């Protein structure tokens, strides 16, 4: 094999081959998440969110009370959803005054 044939061979390797990936300096995960796969994952996430909202709004409140929003498909560049800072008043969670004070940087009670 001549140097020209080797150069041509390397130039036309499939983009996801190990040799082409090492020449580009990319990781397998970066090569897996192409723009079209990112778009497909975003579409699936949007469809799942829409289904969740539809069921939550039009479903029986007793059955959908514990229904949680779906997690997005794990992929690079999308952070995992964290627990929201929901402030609840009364019930087993307390009055919520201490939580409000930490959010707004004040004291929980007035002097």
Coordinates of C-alpha atoms in Angstrom, one line a residue:
X1 CA 0.0 0.0 0.0
X2 CA 1.4 3.4 -1.0
X3 CA 1.3 6.5 1.2
X4 CA -1.3 8.0 -1.2
X5 CA -3.5 4.9 -0.8
X6 CA -3.2 5.0 3.0
X7 CA -4.1 8.7 3.0
X8 CA -7.1 8.1 0.8
X9 CA -8.1 5.1 3.0
X10 CA -7.9 7.2 6.2
X11 CA -9.7 10.1 4.6
X12 CA -12.8 8.0 3.7
X13 CA -13.1 5.9 6.9
X14 CA -16.6 6.0 8.4
X15 CA -16.9 8.9 10.8
X16 CA -17.7 6.7 13.8
X17 CA -14.8 4.3 13.4
X18 CA -12.2 4.1 16.1
X19 CA -9.4 5.4 13.9
X20 CA -11.4 8.4 12.6
X21 CA -12.5 9.2 16.1
X22 CA -8.9 9.1 17.4
X23 CA -7.7 11.4 14.5
X24 CA -10.5 13.9 15.4
X25 CA -9.8 13.5 19.2
X26 CA -13.5 12.8 19.9
X27 CA -15.0 10.4 22.5
X28 CA -17.5 7.7 21.6
X29 CA -20.2 9.5 23.5
X30 CA -19.6 12.7 21.5
X31 CA -19.8 10.8 18.3
X32 CA -23.0 9.0 19.4
X33 CA -24.9 12.2 20.1
X34 CA -25.1 13.7 16.6
X35 CA -27.4 16.7 16.0
X36 CA -30.1 14.6 14.5
X37 CA -30.1 12.3 17.6
X38 CA -30.1 15.4 19.9
X39 CA -33.2 16.6 18.0
X40 CA -34.9 13.2 18.3
X41 CA -34.2 13.1 22.0
X42 CA -35.6 16.7 22.4
X43 CA -38.7 15.7 20.4
X44 CA -39.3 12.6 22.6
X45 CA -38.8 14.7 25.8
X46 CA -41.3 17.3 24.5
X47 CA -43.9 14.6 23.7
X48 CA -43.5 13.0 27.1
X49 CA -43.9 16.4 28.8
X50 CA -47.0 17.1 26.7
X51 CA -48.5 13.7 27.6
X52 CA -47.8 14.3 31.3
X53 CA -49.5 17.7 31.2
X54 CA -52.5 16.4 29.4
X55 CA -52.9 13.5 31.8
X56 CA -52.4 15.8 34.8
X57 CA -54.9 18.4 33.6
X58 CA -57.6 16.1 32.4
X59 CA -57.2 13.1 34.7
X60 CA -58.8 12.3 38.0
X61 CA -57.2 14.5 40.7
X62 CA -57.1 11.5 43.1
X63 CA -55.2 9.3 40.7
X64 CA -52.9 11.9 39.3
X65 CA -51.9 13.5 42.6
X66 CA -48.6 11.6 42.9
X67 CA -47.8 11.7 39.2
X68 CA -44.4 13.2 38.6
X69 CA -43.1 14.8 35.4
X70 CA -40.9 12.5 33.3
X71 CA -37.1 12.8 33.4
X72 CA -35.5 13.9 30.2
X73 CA -33.4 11.4 28.2
X74 CA -29.9 11.6 29.6
X75 CA -27.5 13.1 27.0
X76 CA -24.5 15.4 27.0
X77 CA -25.3 19.1 27.5
X78 CA -28.6 18.4 29.4
X79 CA -28.4 18.5 33.1
X80 CA -30.4 16.1 35.2
X81 CA -33.5 17.8 36.8
X82 CA -32.9 18.8 40.4
X83 CA -35.5 18.9 43.2
X84 CA -37.4 22.1 42.8
X85 CA -37.6 24.6 45.7
X86 CA -41.3 24.2 46.3
X87 CA -42.5 26.0 49.4
X88 CA -45.4 24.2 51.1
X89 CA -47.5 25.8 53.8
X90 CA -49.2 24.0 56.6
X91 CA -49.5 20.2 56.9
X92 CA -46.6 18.0 57.7
X93 CA -44.1 20.4 56.1
X94 CA -44.7 23.2 58.7
X95 CA -45.7 26.8 58.0
X96 CA -43.0 27.4 55.4
X97 CA -41.9 30.6 57.1
X98 CA -38.3 29.3 57.6
X99 CA -38.2 28.3 53.9
X100 CA -39.4 31.7 52.8
X101 CA -36.8 33.4 55.0
X102 CA -34.0 31.4 53.5
X103 CA -35.2 32.2 50.0
X104 CA -35.5 35.9 50.6
X105 CA -32.6 36.2 53.0
X106 CA -34.6 37.5 56.0
X107 CA -35.8 36.2 59.4
X108 CA -38.5 33.7 59.8
X109 CA -40.4 35.8 62.5
X110 CA -40.7 39.5 63.2
X111 CA -39.3 40.8 66.5

